[in-house]
PDB file of C-alpha atoms and ligand atoms in Angstrom:
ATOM      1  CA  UNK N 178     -85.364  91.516 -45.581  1.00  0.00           C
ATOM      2  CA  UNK N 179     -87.818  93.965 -45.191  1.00  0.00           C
ATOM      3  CA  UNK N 180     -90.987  94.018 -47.319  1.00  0.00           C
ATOM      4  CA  UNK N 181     -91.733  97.324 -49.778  1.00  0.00           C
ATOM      5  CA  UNK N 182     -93.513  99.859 -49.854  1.00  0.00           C
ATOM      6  CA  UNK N 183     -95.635 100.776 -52.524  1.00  0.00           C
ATOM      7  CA  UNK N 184     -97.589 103.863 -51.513  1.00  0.00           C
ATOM      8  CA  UNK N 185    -100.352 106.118 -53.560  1.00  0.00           C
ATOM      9  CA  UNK N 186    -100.601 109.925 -53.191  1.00  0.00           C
ATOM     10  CA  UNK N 187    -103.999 110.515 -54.636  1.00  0.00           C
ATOM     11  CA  UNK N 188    -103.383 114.283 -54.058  1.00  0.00           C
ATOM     12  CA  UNK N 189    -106.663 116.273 -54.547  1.00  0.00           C
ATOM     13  CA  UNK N 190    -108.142 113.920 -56.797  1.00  0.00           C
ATOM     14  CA  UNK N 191    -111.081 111.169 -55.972  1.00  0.00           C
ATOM     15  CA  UNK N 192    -114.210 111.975 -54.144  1.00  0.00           C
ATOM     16  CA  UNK N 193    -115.637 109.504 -52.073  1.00  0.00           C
ATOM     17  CA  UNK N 194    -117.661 107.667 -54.949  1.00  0.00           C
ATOM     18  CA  UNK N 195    -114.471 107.577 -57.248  1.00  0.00           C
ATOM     19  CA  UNK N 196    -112.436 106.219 -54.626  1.00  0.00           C
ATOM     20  CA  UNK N 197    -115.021 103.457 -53.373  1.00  0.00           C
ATOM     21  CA  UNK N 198    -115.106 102.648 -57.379  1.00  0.00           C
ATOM     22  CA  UNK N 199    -111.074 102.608 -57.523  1.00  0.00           C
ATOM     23  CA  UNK N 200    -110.840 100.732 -54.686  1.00  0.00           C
ATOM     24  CA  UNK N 201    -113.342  97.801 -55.222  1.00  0.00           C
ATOM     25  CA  UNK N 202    -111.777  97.041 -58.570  1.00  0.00           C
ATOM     26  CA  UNK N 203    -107.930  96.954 -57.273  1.00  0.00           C
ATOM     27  CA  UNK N 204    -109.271  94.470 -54.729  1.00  0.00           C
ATOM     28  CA  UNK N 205    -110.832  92.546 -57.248  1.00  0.00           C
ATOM     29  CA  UNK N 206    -107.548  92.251 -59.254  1.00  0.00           C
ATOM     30  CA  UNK N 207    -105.014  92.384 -56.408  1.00  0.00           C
ATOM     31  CA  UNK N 208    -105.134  89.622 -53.574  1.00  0.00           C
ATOM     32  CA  UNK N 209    -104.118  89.969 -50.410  1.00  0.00           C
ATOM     33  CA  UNK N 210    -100.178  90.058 -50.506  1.00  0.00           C
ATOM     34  CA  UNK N 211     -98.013  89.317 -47.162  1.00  0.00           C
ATOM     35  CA  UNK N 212     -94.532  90.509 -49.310  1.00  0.00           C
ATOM     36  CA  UNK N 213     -95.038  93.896 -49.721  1.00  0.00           C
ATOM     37  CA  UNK N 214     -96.961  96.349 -48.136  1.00  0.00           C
ATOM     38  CA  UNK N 215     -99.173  98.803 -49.934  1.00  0.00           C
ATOM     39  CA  UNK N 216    -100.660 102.223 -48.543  1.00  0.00           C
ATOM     40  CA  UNK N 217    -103.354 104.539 -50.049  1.00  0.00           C
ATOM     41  CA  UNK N 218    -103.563 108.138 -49.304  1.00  0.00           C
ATOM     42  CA  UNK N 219    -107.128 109.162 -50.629  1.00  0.00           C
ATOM     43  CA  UNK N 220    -108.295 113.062 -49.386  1.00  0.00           C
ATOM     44  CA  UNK N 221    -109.444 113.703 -46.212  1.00  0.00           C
ATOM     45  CA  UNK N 222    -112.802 113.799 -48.134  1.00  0.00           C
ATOM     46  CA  UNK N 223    -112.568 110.270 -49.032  1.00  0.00           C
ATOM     47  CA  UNK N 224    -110.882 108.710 -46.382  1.00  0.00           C
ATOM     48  CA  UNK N 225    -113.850 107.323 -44.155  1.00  0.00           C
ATOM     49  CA  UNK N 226    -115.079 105.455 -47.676  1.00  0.00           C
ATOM     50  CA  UNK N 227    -111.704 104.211 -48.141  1.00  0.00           C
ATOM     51  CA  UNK N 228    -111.675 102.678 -44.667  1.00  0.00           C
ATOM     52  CA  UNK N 229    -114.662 101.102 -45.179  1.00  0.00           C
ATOM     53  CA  UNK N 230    -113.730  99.565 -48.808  1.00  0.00           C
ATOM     54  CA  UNK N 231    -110.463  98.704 -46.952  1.00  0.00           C
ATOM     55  CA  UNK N 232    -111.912  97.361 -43.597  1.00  0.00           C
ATOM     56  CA  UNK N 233    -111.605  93.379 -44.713  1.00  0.00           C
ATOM     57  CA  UNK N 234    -107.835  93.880 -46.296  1.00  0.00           C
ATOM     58  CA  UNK N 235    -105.325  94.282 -43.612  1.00  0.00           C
ATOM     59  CA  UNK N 236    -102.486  93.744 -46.275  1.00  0.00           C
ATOM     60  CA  UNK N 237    -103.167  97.213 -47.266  1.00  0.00           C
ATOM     61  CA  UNK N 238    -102.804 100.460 -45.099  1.00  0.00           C
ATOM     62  CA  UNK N 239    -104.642 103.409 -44.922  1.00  0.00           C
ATOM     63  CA  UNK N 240    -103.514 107.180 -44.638  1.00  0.00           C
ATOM     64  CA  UNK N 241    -104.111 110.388 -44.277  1.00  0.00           C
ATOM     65  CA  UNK N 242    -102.659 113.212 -46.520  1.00  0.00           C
ATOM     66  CA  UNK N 243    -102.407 115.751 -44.351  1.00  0.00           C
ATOM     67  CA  UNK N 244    -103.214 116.551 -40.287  1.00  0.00           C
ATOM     68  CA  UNK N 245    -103.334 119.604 -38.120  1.00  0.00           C
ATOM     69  CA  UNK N 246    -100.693 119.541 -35.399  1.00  0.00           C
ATOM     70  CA  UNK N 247    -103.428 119.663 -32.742  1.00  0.00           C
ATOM     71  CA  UNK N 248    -105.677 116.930 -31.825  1.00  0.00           C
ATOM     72  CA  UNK N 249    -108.507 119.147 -32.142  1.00  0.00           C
ATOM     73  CA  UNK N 250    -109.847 123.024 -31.897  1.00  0.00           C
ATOM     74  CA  UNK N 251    -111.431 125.839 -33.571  1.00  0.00           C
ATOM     75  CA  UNK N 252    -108.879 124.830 -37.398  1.00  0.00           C
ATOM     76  CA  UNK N 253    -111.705 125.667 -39.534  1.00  0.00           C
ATOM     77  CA  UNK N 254    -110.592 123.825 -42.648  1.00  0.00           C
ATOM     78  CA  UNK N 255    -108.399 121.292 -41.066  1.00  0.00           C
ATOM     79  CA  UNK N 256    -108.388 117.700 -40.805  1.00  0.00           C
ATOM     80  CA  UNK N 257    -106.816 115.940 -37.255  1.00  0.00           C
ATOM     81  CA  UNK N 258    -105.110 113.035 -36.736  1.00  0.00           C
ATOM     82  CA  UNK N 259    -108.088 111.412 -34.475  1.00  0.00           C
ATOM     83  CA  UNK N 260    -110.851 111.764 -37.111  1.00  0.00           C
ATOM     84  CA  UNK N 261    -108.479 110.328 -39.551  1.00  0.00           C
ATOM     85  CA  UNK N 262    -107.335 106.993 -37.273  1.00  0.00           C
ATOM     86  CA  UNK N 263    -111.098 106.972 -36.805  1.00  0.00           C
ATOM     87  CA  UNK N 264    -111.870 106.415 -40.368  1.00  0.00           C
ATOM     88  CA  UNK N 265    -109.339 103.366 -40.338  1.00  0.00           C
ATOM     89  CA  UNK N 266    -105.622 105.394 -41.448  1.00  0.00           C
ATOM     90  CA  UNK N 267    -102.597 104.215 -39.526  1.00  0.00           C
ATOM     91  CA  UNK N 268    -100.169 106.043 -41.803  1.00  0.00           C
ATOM     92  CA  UNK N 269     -99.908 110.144 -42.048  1.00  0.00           C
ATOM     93  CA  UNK N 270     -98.240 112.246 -44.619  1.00  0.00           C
ATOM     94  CA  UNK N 271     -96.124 114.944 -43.583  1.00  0.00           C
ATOM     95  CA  UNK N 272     -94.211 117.329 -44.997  1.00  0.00           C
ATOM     96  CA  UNK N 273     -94.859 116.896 -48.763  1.00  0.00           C
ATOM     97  CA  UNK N 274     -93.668 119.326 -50.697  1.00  0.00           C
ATOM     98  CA  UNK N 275     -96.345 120.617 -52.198  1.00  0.00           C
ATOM     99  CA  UNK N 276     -97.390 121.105 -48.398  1.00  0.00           C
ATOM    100  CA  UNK N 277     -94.418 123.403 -48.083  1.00  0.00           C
ATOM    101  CA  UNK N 278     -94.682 125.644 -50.670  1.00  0.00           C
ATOM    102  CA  UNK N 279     -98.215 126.230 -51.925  1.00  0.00           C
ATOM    103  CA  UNK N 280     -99.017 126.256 -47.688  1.00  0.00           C
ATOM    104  CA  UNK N 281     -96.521 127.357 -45.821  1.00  0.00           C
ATOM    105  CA  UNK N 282     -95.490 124.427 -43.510  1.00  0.00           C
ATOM    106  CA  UNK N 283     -92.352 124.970 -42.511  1.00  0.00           C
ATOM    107  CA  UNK N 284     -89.647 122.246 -40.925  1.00  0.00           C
ATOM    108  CA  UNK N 285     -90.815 123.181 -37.514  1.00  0.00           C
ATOM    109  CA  UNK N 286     -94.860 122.843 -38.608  1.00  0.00           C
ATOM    110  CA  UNK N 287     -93.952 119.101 -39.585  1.00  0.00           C
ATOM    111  CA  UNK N 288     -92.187 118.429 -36.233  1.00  0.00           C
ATOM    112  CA  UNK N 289     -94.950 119.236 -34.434  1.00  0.00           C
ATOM    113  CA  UNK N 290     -97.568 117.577 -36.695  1.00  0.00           C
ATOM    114  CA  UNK N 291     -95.126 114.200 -36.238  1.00  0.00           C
ATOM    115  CA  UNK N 292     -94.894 114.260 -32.778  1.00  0.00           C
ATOM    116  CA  UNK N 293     -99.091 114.718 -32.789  1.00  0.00           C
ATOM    117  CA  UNK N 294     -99.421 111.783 -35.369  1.00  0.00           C
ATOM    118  CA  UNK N 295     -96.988 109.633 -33.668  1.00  0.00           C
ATOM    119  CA  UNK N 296     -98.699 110.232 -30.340  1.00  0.00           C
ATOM    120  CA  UNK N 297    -101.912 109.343 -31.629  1.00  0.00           C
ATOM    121  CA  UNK N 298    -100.575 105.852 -32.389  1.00  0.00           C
ATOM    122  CA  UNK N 299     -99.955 106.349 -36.196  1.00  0.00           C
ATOM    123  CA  UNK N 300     -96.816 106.149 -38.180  1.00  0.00           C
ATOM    124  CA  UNK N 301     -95.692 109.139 -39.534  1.00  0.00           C
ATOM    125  CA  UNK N 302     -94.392 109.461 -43.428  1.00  0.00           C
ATOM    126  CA  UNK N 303     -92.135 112.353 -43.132  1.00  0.00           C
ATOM    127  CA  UNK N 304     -91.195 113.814 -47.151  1.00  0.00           C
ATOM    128  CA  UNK N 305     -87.837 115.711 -47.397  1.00  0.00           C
ATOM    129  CA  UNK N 306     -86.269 116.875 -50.649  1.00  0.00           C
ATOM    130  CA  UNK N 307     -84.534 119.799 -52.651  1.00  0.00           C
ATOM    131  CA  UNK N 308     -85.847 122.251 -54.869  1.00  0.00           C
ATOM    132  CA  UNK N 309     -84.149 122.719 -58.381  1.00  0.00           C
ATOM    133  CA  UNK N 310     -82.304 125.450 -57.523  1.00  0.00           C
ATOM    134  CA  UNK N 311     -81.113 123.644 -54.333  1.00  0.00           C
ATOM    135  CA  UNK N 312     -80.253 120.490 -56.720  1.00  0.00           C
ATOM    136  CA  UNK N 313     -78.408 122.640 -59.212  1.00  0.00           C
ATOM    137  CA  UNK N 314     -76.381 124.423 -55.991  1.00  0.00           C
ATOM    138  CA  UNK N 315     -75.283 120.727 -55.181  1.00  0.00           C
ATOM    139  CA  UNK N 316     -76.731 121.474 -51.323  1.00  0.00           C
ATOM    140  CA  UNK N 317     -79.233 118.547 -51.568  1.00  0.00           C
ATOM    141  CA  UNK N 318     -77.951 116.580 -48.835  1.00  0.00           C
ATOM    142  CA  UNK N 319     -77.640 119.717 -46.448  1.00  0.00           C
ATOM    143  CA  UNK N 320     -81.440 120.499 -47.249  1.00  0.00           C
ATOM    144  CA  UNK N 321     -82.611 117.204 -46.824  1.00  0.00           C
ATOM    145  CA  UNK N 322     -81.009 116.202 -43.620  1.00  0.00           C
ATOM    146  CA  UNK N 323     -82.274 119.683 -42.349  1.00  0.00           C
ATOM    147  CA  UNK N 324     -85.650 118.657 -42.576  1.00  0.00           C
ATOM    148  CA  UNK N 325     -85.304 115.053 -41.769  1.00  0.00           C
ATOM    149  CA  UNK N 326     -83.371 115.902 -38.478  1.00  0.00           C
ATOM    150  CA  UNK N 327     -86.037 119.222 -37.599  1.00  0.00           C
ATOM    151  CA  UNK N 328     -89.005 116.843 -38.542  1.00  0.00           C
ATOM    152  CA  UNK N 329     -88.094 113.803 -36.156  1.00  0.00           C
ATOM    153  CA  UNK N 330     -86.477 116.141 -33.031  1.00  0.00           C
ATOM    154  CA  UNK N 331     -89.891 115.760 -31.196  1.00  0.00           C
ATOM    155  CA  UNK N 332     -89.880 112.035 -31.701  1.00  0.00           C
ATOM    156  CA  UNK N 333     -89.333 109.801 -28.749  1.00  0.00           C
ATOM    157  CA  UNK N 334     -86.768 107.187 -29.625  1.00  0.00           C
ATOM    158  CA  UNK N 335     -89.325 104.499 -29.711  1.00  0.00           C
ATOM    159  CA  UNK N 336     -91.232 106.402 -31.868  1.00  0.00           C
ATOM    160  CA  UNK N 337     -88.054 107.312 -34.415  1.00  0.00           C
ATOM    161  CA  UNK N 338     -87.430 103.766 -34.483  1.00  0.00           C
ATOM    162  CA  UNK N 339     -90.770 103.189 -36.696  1.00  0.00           C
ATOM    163  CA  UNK N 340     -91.110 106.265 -38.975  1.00  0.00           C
ATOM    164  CA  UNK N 341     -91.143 106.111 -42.679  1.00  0.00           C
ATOM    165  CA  UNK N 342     -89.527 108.269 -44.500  1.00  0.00           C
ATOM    166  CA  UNK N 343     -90.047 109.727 -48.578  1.00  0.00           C
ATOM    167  CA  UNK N 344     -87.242 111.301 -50.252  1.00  0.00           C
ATOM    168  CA  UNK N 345     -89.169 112.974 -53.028  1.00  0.00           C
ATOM    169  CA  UNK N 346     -87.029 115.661 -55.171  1.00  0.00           C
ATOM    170  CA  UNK N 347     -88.832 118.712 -55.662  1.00  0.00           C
ATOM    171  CA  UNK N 348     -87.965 118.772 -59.365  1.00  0.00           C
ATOM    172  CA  UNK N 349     -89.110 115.212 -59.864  1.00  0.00           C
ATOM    173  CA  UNK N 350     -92.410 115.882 -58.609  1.00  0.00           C
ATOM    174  CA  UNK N 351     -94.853 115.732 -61.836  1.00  0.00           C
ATOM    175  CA  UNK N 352     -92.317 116.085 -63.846  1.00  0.00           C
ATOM    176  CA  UNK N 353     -91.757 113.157 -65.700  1.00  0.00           C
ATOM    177  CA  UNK N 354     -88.041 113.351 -64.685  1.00  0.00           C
ATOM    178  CA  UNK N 355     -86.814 110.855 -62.279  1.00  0.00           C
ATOM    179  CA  UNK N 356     -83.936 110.703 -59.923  1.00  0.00           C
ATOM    180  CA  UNK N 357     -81.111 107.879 -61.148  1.00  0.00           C
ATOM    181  CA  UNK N 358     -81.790 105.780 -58.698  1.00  0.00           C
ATOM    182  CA  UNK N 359     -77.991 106.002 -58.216  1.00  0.00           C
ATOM    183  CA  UNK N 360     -78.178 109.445 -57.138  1.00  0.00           C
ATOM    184  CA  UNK N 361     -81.367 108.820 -54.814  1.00  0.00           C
ATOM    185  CA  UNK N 362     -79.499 105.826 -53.352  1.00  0.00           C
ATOM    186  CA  UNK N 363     -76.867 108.384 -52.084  1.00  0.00           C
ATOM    187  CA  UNK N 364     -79.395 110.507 -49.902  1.00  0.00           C
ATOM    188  CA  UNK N 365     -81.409 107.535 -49.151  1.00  0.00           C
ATOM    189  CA  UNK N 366     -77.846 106.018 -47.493  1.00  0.00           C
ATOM    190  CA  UNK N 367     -77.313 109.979 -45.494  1.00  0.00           C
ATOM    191  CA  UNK N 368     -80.937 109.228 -44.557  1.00  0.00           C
ATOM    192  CA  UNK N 369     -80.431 106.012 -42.833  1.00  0.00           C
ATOM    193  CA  UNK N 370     -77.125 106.694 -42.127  1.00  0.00           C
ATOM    194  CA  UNK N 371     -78.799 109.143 -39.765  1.00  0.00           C
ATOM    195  CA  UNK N 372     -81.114 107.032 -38.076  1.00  0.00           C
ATOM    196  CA  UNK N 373     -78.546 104.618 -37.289  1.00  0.00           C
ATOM    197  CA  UNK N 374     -76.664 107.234 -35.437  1.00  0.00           C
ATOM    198  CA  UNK N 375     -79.848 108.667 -33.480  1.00  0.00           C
ATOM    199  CA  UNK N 376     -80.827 104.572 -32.761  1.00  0.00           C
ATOM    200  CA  UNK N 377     -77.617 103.373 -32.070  1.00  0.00           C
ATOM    201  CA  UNK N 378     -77.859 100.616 -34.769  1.00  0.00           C
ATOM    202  CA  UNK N 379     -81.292  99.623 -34.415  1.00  0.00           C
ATOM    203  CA  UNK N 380     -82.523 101.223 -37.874  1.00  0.00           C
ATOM    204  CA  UNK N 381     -84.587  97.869 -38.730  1.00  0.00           C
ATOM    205  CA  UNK N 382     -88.088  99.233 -38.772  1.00  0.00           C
ATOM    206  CA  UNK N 383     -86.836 102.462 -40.514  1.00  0.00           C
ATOM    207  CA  UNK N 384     -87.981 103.065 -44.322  1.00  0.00           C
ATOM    208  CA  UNK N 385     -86.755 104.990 -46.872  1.00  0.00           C
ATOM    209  CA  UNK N 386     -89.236 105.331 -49.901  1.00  0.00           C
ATOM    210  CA  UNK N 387     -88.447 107.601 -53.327  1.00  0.00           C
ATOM    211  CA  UNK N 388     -91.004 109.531 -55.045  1.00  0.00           C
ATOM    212  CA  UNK N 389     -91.273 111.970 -57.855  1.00  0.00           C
ATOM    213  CA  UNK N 390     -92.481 110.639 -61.316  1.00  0.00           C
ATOM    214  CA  UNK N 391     -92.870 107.146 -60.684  1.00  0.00           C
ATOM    215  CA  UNK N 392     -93.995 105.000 -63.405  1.00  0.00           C
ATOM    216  CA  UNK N 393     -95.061 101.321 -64.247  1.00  0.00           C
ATOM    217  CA  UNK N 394     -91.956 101.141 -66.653  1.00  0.00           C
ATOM    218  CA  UNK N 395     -89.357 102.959 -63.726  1.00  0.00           C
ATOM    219  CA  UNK N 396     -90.897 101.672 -60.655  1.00  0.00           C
ATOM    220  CA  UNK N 397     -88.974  98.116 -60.600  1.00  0.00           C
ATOM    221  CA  UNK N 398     -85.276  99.484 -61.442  1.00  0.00           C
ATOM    222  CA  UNK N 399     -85.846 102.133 -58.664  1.00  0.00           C
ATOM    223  CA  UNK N 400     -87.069  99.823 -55.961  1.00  0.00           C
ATOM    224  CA  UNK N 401     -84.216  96.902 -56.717  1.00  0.00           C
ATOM    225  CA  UNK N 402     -81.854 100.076 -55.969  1.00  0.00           C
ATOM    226  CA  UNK N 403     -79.997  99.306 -52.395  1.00  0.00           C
ATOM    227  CA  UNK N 404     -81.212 102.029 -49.891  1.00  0.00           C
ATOM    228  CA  UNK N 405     -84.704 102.384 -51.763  1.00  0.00           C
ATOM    229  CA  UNK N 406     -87.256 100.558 -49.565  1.00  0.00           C
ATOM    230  CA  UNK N 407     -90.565 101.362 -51.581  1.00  0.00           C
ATOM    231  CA  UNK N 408     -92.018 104.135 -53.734  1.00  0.00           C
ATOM    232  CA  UNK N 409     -94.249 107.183 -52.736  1.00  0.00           C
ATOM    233  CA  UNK N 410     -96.427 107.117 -56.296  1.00  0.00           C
ATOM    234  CA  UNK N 411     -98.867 110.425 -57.456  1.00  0.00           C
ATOM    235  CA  UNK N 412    -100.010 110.975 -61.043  1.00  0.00           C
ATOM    236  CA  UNK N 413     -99.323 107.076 -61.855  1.00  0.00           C
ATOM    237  CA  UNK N 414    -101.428 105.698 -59.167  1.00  0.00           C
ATOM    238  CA  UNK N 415    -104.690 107.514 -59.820  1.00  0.00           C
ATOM    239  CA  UNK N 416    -105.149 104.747 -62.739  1.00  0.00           C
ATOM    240  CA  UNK N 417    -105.593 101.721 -61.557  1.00  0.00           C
ATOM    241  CA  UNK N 418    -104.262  99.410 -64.251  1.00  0.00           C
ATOM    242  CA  UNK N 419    -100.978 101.504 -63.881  1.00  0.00           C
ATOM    243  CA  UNK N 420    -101.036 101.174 -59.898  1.00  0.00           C
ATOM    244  CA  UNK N 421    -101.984  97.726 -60.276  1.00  0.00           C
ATOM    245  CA  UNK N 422     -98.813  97.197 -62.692  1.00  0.00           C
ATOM    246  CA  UNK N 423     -96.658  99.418 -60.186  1.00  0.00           C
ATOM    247  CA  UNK N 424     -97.397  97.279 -57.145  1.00  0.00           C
ATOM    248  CA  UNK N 425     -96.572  93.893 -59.186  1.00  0.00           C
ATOM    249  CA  UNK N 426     -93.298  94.751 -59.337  1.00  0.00           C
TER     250      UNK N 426
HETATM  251  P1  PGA S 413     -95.664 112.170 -58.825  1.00  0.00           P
HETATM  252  O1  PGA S 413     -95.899 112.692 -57.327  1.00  0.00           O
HETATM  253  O2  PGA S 413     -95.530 110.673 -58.749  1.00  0.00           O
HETATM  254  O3  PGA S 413     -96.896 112.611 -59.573  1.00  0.00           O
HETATM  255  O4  PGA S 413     -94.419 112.816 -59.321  1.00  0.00           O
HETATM  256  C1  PGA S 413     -95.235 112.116 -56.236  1.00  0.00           C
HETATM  257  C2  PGA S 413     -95.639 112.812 -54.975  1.00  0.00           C
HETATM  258  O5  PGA S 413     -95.915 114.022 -55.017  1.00  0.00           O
HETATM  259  O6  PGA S 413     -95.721 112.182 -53.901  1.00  0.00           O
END
């Protein structure tokens, strides 16, 4: 059995002083776990701090929100995927979909920006999911496997082999409504249903997280679902009693 994945999407909240104060008291209260594994996505702003706080805990990963699909160049704004492995991330967002519609990235933006991240020696977290109106149209599977398929096709097949991979509903972003974990257990199976295709069987190393208004009282029923391998956590894991709560589960 694989262990889960409890991940935090701080969003654009936490400057580097909030997040070193975060940080130092979920260590205190949380030791080092070997049965789960738990990843923090602070801002690019942050993220140097947070490998620092982080350096002595290598139960607990470190990523980036967001990276430019080139290694480096006049991207006034942007943040690459070297700075960020150089403050200490291993992980990188991709793909979220706030990403997609408040900034434009489209399926092919997130292929490239995998293929960069993986190349760079970190694991890409790839989001997919459907809009309302999508949901409501009943296309959610189409939409989803169109972005999981156009977000791994520059992916070597060593590199496929490791991704993670969020199925986040776009409706059950910041909602407050949830998935049934029934319903994400269906796309989570198309998901890995796909990877054992492209792998040929060897899907081990492959997982499939849910996100979108993730609680302390939801977060246990959704990640005993079958298919769901961990959660990818926003609102509920900028307090840290909550998070704390969240990753006991
Ligand atoms: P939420 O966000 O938990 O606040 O719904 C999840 C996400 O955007 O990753």
């Amino acid at each position: 059995m694989q262990k889960p994945v409890f991940a935090a999407n701080w969003k654009m909240h936490y400057g580097p002083q909030e997040t070193r104060t975060y940080l130092l008291k979920f260590l205190a209260s949380y030791p080092p776990h070997d049965d789960r594994t738990i990843i923090f996505f602070p801002s690019a702003a942050s993220l140097a701090v947070a490998g620092f706080a982080l350096r002595d805990r290598p139960d607990i990963l470190l990523g980036v929100q967001n990276v430019h699909w080139e290694e480096k160049g006049a991207f006034t704004g942007e943040t690459s995927v070297l700075m960020a492995r150089d403050c200490g991330a291993t992980v990188a967002l991709v793909g979220h979909s706030e990403r997609r519609q408040l900034f434009g990235e489209t399926d092919e933006m997130t292929a490239r920006k995998c293929a960069t991240i993986a190349r760079a020696g970190l694991t890409p977290l790839l989001c997919v999911g459907e809009r309302l109106d999508e949901h409501e149209r009943g296309i959610t599977q189409s939409i989803v496997m169109r972005q999981l398929k156009t977000g791994v096709s520059r992916l070597e097949k060593s590199q496929l082999a490791t991704v993670l991979v969020a199925y986040e509903p776009v409706w059950a972003i910041g909602t407050g409504k949830t998935a049934k974990p029934e319903d994400a257990t269906v796309v989570h199976a198309a998901i890995r249903r796909y990877f054992r295709e492209a792998l040929a069987g060897q899907t081990d190393s492959v997982r499939v997280l849910y996100g979108g208004s993730v609680n302390a009282e939801n977060a246990a029923e959704l990640v005993a679902a079958p298919e769901i391998d961990g959660l990818l956590v926003g609102g509920a894991s900028l307090d840290v009693d909550v998070w704390t709560r969240i990753v006991g589960t």
